[in-house]
Short mmCIF file of C-alpha atoms and ligand atoms in Angstrom, two decimals:
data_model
loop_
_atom_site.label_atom_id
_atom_site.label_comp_id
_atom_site.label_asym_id
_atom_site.label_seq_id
_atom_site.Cartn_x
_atom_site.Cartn_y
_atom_site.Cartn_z
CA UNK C 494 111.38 81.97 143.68
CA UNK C 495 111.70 82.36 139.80
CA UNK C 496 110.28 85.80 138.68
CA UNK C 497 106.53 85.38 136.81
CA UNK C 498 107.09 85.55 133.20
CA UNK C 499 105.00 86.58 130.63
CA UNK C 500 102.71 83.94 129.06
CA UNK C 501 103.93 82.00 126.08
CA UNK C 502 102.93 83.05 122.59
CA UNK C 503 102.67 86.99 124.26
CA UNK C 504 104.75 90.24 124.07
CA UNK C 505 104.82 93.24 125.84
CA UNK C 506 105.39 96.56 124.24
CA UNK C 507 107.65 98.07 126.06
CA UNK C 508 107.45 102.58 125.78
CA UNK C 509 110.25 102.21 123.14
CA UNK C 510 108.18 100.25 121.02
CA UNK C 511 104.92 102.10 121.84
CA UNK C 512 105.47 104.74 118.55
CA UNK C 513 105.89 102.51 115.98
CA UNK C 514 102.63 100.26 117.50
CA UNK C 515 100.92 103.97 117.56
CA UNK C 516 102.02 105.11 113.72
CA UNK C 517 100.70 101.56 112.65
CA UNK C 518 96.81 102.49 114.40
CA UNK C 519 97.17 105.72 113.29
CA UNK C 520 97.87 105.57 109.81
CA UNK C 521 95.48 102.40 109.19
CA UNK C 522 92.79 104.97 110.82
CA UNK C 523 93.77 108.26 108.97
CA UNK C 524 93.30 105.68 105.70
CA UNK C 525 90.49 104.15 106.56
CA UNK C 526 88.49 107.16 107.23
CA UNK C 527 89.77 108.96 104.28
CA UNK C 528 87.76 106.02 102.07
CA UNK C 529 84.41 106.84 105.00
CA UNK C 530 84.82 104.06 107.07
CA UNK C 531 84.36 104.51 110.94
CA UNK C 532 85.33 103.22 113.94
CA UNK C 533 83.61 100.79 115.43
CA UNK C 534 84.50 98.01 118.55
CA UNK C 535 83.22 94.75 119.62
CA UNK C 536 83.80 92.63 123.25
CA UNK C 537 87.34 91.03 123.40
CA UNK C 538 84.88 87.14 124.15
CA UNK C 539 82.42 86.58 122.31
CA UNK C 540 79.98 83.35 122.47
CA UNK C 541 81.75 80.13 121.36
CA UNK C 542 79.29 79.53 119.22
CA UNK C 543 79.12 82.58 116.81
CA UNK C 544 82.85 81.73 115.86
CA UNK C 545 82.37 77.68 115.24
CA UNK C 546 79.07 78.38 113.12
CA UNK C 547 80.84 82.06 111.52
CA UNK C 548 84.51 80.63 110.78
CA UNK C 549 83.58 76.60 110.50
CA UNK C 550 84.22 73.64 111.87
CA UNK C 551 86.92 71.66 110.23
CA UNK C 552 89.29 74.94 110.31
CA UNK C 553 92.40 75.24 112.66
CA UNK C 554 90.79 78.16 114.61
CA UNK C 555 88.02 76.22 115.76
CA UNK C 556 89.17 72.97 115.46
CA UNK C 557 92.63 73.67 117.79
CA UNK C 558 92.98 77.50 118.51
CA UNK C 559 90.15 79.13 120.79
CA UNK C 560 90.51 79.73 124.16
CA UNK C 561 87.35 78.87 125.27
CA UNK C 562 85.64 78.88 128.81
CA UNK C 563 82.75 78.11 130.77
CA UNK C 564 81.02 80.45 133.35
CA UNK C 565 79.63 79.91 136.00
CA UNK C 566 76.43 80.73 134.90
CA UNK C 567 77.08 77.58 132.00
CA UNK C 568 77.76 80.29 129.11
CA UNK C 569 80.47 79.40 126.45
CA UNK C 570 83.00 81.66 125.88
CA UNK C 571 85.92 82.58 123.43
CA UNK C 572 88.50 85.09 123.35
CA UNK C 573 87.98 86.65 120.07
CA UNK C 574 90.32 84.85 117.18
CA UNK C 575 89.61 87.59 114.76
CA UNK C 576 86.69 90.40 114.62
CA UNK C 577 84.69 90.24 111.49
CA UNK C 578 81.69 87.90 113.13
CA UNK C 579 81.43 90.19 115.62
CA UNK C 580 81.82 93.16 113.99
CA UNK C 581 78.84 91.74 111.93
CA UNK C 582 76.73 90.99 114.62
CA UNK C 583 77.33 94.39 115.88
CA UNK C 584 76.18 96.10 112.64
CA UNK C 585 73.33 94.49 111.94
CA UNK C 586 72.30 93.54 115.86
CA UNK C 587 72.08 97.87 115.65
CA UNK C 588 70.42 98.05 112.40
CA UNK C 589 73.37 100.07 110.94
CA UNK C 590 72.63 98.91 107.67
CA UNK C 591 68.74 100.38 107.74
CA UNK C 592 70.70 103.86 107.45
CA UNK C 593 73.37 103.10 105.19
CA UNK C 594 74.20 100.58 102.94
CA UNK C 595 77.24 99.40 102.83
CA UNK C 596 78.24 100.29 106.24
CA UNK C 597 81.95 100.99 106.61
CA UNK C 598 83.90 100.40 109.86
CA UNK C 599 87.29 99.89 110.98
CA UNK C 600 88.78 98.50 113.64
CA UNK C 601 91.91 97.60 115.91
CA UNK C 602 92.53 95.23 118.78
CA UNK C 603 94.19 92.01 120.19
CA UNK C 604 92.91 88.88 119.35
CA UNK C 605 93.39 85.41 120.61
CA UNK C 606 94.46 81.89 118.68
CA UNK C 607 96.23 78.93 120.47
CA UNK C 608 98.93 78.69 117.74
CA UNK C 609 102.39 77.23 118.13
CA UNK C 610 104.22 80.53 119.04
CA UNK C 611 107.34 81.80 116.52
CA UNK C 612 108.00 84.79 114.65
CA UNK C 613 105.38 86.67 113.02
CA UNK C 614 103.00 84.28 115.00
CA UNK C 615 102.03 85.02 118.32
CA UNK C 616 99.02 83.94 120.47
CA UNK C 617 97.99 87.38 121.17
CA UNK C 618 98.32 88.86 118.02
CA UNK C 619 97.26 92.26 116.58
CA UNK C 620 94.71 93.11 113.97
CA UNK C 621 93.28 96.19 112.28
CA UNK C 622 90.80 95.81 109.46
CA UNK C 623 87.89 97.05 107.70
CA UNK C 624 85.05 95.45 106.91
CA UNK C 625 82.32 97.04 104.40
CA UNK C 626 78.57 95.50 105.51
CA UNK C 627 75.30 95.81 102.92
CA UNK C 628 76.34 95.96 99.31
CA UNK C 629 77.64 93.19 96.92
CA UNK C 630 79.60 94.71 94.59
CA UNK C 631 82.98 94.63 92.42
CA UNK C 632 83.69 98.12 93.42
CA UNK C 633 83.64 97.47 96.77
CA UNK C 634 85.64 94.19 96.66
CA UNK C 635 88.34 96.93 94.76
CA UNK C 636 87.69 99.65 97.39
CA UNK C 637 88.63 97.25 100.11
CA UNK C 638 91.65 96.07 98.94
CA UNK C 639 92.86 99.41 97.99
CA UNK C 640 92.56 100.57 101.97
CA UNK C 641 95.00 97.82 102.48
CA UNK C 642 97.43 98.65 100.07
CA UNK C 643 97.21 102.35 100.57
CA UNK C 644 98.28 101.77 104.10
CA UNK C 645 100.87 99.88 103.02
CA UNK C 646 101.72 102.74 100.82
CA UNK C 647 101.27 105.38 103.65
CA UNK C 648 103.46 103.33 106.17
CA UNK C 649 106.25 103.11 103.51
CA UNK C 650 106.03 99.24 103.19
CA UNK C 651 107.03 98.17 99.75
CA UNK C 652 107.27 94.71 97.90
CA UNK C 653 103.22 93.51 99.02
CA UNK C 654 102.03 90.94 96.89
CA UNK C 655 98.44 90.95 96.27
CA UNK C 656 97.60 87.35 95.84
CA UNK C 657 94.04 87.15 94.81
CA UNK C 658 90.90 84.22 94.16
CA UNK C 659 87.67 83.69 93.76
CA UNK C 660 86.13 81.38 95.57
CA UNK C 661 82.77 81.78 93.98
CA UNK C 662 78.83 81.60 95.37
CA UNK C 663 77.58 79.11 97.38
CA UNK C 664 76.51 76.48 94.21
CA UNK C 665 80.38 76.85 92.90
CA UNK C 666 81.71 75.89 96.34
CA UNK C 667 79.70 73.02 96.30
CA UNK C 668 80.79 72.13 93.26
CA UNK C 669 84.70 72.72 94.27
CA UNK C 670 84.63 70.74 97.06
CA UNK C 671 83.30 67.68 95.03
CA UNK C 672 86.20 68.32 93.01
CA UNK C 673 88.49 68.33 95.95
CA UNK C 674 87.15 65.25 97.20
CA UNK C 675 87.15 63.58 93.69
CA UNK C 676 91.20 64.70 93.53
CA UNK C 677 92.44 63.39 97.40
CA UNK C 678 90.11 60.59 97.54
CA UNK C 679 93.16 58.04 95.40
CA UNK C 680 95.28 59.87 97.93
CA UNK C 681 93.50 58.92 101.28
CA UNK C 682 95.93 56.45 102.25
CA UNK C 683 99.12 59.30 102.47
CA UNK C 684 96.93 61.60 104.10
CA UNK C 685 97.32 63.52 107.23
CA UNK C 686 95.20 62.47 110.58
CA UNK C 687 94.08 65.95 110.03
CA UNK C 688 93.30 66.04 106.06
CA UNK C 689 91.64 62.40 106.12
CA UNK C 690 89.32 64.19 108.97
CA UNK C 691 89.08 67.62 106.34
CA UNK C 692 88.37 65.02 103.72
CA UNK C 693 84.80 64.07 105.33
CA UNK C 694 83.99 67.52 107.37
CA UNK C 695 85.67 70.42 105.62
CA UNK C 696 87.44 69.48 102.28
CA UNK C 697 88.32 73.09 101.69
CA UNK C 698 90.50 73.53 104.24
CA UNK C 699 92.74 70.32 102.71
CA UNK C 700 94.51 72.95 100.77
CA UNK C 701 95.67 74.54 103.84
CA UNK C 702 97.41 72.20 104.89
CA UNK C 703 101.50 71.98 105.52
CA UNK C 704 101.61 68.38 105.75
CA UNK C 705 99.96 67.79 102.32
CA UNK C 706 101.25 70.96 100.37
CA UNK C 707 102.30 69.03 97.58
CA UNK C 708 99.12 67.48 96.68
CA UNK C 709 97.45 71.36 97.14
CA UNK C 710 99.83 72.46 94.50
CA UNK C 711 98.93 70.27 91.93
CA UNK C 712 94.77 70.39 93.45
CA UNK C 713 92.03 71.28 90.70
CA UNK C 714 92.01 75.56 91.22
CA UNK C 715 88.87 77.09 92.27
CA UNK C 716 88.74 78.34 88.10
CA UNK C 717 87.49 75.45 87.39
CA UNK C 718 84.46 75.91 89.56
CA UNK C 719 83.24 79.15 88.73
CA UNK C 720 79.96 80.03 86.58
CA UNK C 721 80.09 82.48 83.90
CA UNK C 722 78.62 85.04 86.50
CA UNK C 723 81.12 84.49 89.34
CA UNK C 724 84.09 84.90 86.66
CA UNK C 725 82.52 87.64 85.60
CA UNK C 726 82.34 88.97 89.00
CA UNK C 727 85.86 88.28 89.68
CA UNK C 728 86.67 89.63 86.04
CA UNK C 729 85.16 93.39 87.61
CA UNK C 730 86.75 93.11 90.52
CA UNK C 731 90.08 92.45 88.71
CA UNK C 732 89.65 95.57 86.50
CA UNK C 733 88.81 97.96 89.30
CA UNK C 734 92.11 97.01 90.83
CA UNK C 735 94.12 97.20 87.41
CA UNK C 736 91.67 101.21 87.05
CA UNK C 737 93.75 101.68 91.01
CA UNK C 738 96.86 101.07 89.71
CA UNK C 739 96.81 97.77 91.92
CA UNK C 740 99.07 94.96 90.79
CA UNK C 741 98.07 91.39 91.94
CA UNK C 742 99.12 87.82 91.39
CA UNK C 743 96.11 85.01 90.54
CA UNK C 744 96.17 82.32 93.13
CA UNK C 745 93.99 79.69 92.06
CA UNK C 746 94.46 77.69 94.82
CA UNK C 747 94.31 80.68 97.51
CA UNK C 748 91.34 79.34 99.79
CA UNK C 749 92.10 81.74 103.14
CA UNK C 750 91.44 79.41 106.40
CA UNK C 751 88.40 80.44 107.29
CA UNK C 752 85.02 78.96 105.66
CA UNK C 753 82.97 82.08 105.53
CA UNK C 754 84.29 83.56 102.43
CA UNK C 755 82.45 83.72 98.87
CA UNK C 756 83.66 85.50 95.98
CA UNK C 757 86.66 87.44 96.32
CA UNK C 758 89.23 86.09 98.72
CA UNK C 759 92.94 87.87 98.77
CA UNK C 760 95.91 88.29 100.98
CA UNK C 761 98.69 90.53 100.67
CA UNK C 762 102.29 88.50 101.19
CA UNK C 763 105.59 89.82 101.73
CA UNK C 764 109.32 88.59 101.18
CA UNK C 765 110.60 89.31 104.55
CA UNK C 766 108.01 86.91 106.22
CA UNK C 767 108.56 83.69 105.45
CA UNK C 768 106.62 80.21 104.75
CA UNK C 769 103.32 80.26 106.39
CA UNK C 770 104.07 83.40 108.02
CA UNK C 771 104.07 85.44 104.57
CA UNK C 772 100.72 86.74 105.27
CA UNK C 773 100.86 90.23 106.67
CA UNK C 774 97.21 90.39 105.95
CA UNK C 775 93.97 88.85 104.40
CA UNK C 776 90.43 88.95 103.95
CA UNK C 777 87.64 88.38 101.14
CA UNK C 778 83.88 88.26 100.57
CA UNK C 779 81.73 86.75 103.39
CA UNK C 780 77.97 87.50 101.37
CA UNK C 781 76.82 83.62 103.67
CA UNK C 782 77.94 85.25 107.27
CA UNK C 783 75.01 86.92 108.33
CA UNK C 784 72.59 83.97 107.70
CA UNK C 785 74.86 81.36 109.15
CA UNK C 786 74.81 83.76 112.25
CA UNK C 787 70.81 84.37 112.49
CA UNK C 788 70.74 87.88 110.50
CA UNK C 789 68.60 88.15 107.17
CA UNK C 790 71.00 87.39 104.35
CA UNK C 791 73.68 90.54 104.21
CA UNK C 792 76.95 91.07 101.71
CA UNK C 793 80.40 91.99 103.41
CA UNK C 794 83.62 92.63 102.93
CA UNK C 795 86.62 93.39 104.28
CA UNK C 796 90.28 92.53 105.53
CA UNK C 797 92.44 92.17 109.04
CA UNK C 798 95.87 92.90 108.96
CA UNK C 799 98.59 91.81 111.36
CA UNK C 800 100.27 94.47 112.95
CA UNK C 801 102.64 92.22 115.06
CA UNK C 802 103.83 91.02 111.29
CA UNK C 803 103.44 94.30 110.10
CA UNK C 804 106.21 95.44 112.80
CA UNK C 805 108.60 93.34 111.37
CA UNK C 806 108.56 94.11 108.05
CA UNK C 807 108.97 97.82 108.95
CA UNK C 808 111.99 96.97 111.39
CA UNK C 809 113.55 94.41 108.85
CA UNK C 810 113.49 97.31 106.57
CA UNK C 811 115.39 99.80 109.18
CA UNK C 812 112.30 101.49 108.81
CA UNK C 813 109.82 103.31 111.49
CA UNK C 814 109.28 106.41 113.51
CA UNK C 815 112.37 107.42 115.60
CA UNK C 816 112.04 106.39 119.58
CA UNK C 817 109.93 109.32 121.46
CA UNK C 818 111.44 110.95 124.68
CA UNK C 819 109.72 110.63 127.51
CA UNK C 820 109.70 114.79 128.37
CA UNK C 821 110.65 118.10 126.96
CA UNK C 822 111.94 119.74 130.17
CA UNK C 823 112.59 118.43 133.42
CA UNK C 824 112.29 120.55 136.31
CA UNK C 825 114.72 119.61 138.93
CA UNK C 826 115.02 120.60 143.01
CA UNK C 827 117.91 120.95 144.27
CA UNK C 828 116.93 120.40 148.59
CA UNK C 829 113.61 119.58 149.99
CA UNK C 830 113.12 122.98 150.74
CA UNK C 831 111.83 123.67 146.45
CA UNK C 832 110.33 120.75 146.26
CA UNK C 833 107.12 122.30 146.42
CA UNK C 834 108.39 125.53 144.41
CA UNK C 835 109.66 123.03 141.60
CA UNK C 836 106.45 120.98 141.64
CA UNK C 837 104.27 124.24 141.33
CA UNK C 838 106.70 125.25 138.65
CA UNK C 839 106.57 122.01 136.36
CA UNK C 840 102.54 122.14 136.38
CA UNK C 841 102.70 125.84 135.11
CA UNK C 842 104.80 124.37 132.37
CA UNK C 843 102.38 121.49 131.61
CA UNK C 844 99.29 123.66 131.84
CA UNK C 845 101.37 125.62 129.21
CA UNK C 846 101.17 122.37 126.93
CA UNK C 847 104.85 121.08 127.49
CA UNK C 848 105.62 117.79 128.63
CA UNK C 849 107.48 117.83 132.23
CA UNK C 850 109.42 115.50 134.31
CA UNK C 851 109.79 116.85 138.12
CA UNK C 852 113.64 115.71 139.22
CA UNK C 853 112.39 115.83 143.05
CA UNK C 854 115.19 113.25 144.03
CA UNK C 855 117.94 113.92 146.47
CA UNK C 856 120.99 113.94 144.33
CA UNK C 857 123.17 116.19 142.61
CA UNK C 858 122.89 118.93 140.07
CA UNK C 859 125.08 116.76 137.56
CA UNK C 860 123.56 113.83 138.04
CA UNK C 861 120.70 115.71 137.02
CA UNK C 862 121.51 116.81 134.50
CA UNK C 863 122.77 113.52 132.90
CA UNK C 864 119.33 112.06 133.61
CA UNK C 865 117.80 115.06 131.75
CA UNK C 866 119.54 114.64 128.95
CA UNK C 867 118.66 110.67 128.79
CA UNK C 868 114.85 111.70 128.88
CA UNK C 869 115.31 113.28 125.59
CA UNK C 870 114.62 116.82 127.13
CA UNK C 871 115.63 119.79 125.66
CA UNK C 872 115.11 122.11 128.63
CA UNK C 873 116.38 121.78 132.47
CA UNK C 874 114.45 124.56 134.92
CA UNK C 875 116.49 124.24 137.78
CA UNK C 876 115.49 125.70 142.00
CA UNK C 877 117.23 125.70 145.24
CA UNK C 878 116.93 127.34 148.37
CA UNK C 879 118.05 130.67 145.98
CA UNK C 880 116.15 130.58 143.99
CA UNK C 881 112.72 130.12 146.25
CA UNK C 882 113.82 132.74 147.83
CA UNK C 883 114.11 135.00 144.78
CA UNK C 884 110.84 133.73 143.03
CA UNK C 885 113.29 132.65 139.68
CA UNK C 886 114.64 129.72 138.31
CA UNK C 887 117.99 128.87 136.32
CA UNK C 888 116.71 127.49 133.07
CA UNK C 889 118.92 125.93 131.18
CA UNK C 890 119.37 125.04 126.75
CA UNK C 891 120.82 121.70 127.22
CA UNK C 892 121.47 121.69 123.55
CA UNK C 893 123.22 125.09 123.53
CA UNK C 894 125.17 124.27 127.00
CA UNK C 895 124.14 127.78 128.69
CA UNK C 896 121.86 128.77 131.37
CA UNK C 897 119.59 132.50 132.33
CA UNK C 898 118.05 133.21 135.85
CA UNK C 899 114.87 134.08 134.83
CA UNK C 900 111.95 135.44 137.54
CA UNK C 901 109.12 132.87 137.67
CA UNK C 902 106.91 134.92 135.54
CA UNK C 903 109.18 134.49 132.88
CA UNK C 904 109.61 130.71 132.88
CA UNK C 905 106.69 130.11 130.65
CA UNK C 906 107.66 132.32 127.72
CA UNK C 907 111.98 131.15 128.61
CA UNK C 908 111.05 127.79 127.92
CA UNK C 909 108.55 128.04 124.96
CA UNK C 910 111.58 129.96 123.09
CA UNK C 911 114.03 127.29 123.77
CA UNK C 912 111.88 124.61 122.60
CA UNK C 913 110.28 126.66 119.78
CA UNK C 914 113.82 127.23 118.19
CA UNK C 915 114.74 123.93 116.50
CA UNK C 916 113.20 120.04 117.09
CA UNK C 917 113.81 117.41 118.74
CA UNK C 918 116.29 116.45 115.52
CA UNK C 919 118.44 119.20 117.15
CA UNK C 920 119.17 117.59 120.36
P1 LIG K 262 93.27 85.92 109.02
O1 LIG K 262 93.91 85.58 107.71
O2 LIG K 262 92.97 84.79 109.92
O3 LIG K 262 91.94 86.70 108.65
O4 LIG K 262 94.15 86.95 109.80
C1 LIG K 262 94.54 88.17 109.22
C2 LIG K 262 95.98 88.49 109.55
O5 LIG K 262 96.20 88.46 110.96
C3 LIG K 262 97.00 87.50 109.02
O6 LIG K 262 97.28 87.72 107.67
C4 LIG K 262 98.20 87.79 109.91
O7 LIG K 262 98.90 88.94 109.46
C5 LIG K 262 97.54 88.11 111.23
N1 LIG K 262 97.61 86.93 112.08
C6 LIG K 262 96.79 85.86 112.10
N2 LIG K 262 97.19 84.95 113.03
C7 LIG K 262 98.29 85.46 113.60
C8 LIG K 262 99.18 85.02 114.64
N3 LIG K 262 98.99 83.88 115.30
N4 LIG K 262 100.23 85.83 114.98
C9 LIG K 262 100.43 87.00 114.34
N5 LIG K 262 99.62 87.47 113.37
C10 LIG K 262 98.58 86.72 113.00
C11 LIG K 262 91.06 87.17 109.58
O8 LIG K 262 91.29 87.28 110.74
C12 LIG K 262 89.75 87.66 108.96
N6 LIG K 262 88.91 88.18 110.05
C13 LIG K 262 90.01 88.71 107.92
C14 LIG K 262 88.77 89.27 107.31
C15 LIG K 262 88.16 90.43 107.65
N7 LIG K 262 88.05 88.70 106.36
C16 LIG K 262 87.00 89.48 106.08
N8 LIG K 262 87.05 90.53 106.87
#
């Protein structure tokens, strides 16, 4: 029988992995909550509906990417694509934005899209974000996107490029998607199944599409849409960002694929990803959501970053946190006669605060010791029959090579010396 193998499009993270996955939560956190934002989180499905009114029908998430499912019970349900619906409904389902305004959350988690798996795109994929609920302004638009780049910043990534749009209000949207129409109707006949379906449902999303990239490029931009008070708006935003010492490039025909967005829209690309993997992250102004979802009419905000892509920017670079070791001291029997004595011994050490390994197998001292030393520890406290008998243990430097019998009142304070003098780096 073949062995099961994980599903296509997944990944596990092995413990190698696990602290560079960790410094990536933990830094977009320690960011996010230096700018006031908290955490919040949402159900991993969500009903079907909230994500084909929130993101559109007519988009590729919708249209080709949800795993959906039926209950029993006849409900429709979706394993999240993305959070920001959901983190609205959230919000304002708990009146968050009666105390506050804007509310400011982050968050992190898996999320689900039925893509064609390759790398940098997987089918559970790995988002954090922010998302800023209540207020329509410039300065939040600015504040947003600076979380994003400051993590970049903080996790040593350099090269992003900001591309940035504006995709108006609702009456400019209208207006651009005549003008799409008006530009790809001649075209029709060279369309894509998909973009002569766009054309009539969703004309939008036509510049997303691979197929039909050349006739995007040369599309009417979303400029030529915009009122006076939308430029302006995108103007402010533009200038907050320049006030940050934020660089971005103007994408005129950067439309994101997802139809909730108004205003500002932006992703931040990278060299080392390429084609339509350069996205490491993206988001934009959603001020429509909260109606389309049954909520009185409520701004937002806010971004979603991929970690998975993220990961391979950092590892492309050589960069990253070194591997952790799995213990600081392990605390090895030698005979089942310590057993017990060792076992008591290595939760002294962990009630202490040190991270133990017990060695309880039946092999020998050398062996050991080799395994020791491939757990990253630092310190080996070593009992046999001896040693029982004496109340000590033999604990032993492995950096330094040399070894003390030490009673078992003195382990504690043996160990914490060891360990205290010099890091990990020393090893
Ligand atoms: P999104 O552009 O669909 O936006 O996804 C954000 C990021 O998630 C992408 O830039 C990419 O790094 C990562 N990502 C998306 N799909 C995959 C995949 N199949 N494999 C690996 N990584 C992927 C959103 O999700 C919006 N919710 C962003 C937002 C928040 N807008 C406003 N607030």
């Amino acid at each position: 029988m073949p062995p099961i193998q994980s599903p296509k499009g997944t990944r596990d993270i092995l413990p190698a992995d696990m602290a560079a996955w960790d410094e990536i939560y933990a830094t977009h956190a320690r960011v996010a909550e230096a700018h006031g934002y908290r955490a919040i989180q949402t159900p991993i499905f969500e009903a079907t509906e909230m994500f084909e009114r929130g993101i559109g029908a007519g988009t590729d998430i919708v249209d080709k990417e949800m795993y959906s499912f039926e209950t029993s019970g006849g409900d429709r349900l979706t394993l999240r694509p993305e959070a920001t619906p959901a983190t609205l409904r959230a919000v304002l389902g708990a009146h968050l934005d009666q105390e506050r305004r804007p509310v400011r959350v982050h968050y992190a988690g898996p999320m689900f899209r039925h893509d064609r798996p390759q790398r940098g795109r997987y089918r559970q994929l790995h988002q954090i974000g922010v998302e800023a609920i209540g207020e329509r302004s410039p300065v939040i638009d600015a504040e947003v996107i600076e979380i994003g780049w400051r993590f970049y910043e903080a996790l040593g990534i350099d090269g992003i490029d900001l591309q940035i749009n504006s995709l108006g209000d609702l009456d400019d949207r209208r207006r651009y998607r005549q003008m799409l129409v008006d530009f790809y109707t001649p075209h029709l006949a060279g369309l894509c199944d998909d973009c002569r379906r766009r054309i009539e449902i969703n004309p939008l999303r036509l510049l997303d599409c691979n197929q039909d990239a050349h006739l995007a490029a040369i599309a009417p931009p979303a400029s030529n849409a915009l009122s006076p008070a939308s430029s302006e708006y995108f103007e402010s935003v533009l200038g907050c960002l320049r006030d940050a010492g934020i660089t971005c490039t103007i994408n005129r025909h950067l439309v994101r694929g997802l139809d909730y967005y108004a205003h500002t829209a932006f992703e931040f690309w990278h060299t080392s990803l390429h084609g339509a993997q350069n996205a490491l992250g993206g988001g934009g102004r959603y001020d429509g959501l909260a109606e389309v979802l049954g909520f009185p009419a409520t701004p937002g905000v806010g971004y979603a970053l991929g970690v998975d892509r993220a990961l391979i920017v950092l590892q492309d670079a050589g960069a990253g946190p070194a591997a952790a070791t799995d213990a600081d001291v392990v605390v090895c029997s030698l005979g089942a006669e310590s057993v017990g004595y060792a076992a008591a011994l290595a939760r002294q050490l962990r009630a202490a605060g040190h991270r133990v390994i017990l060695d309880a197998a039946e092999r020998r001292l050398d062996r050991k010791l080799r395994n020791a030393d491939r757990l990253g520890a630092r310190v080996c406290v070593i009992v046999g029959d001896n040693e029982l008998a004496a109340r000590t243990a033999m604990v032993r430097d492995l950096g330094q090579r040399d070894q003390q019998s030490v009673a078992v009142d003195a382990v504690n304070n043996t160990v914490t010396a060891i360990l205290g003098c010099g890091g990990e780096g020393d090893k």
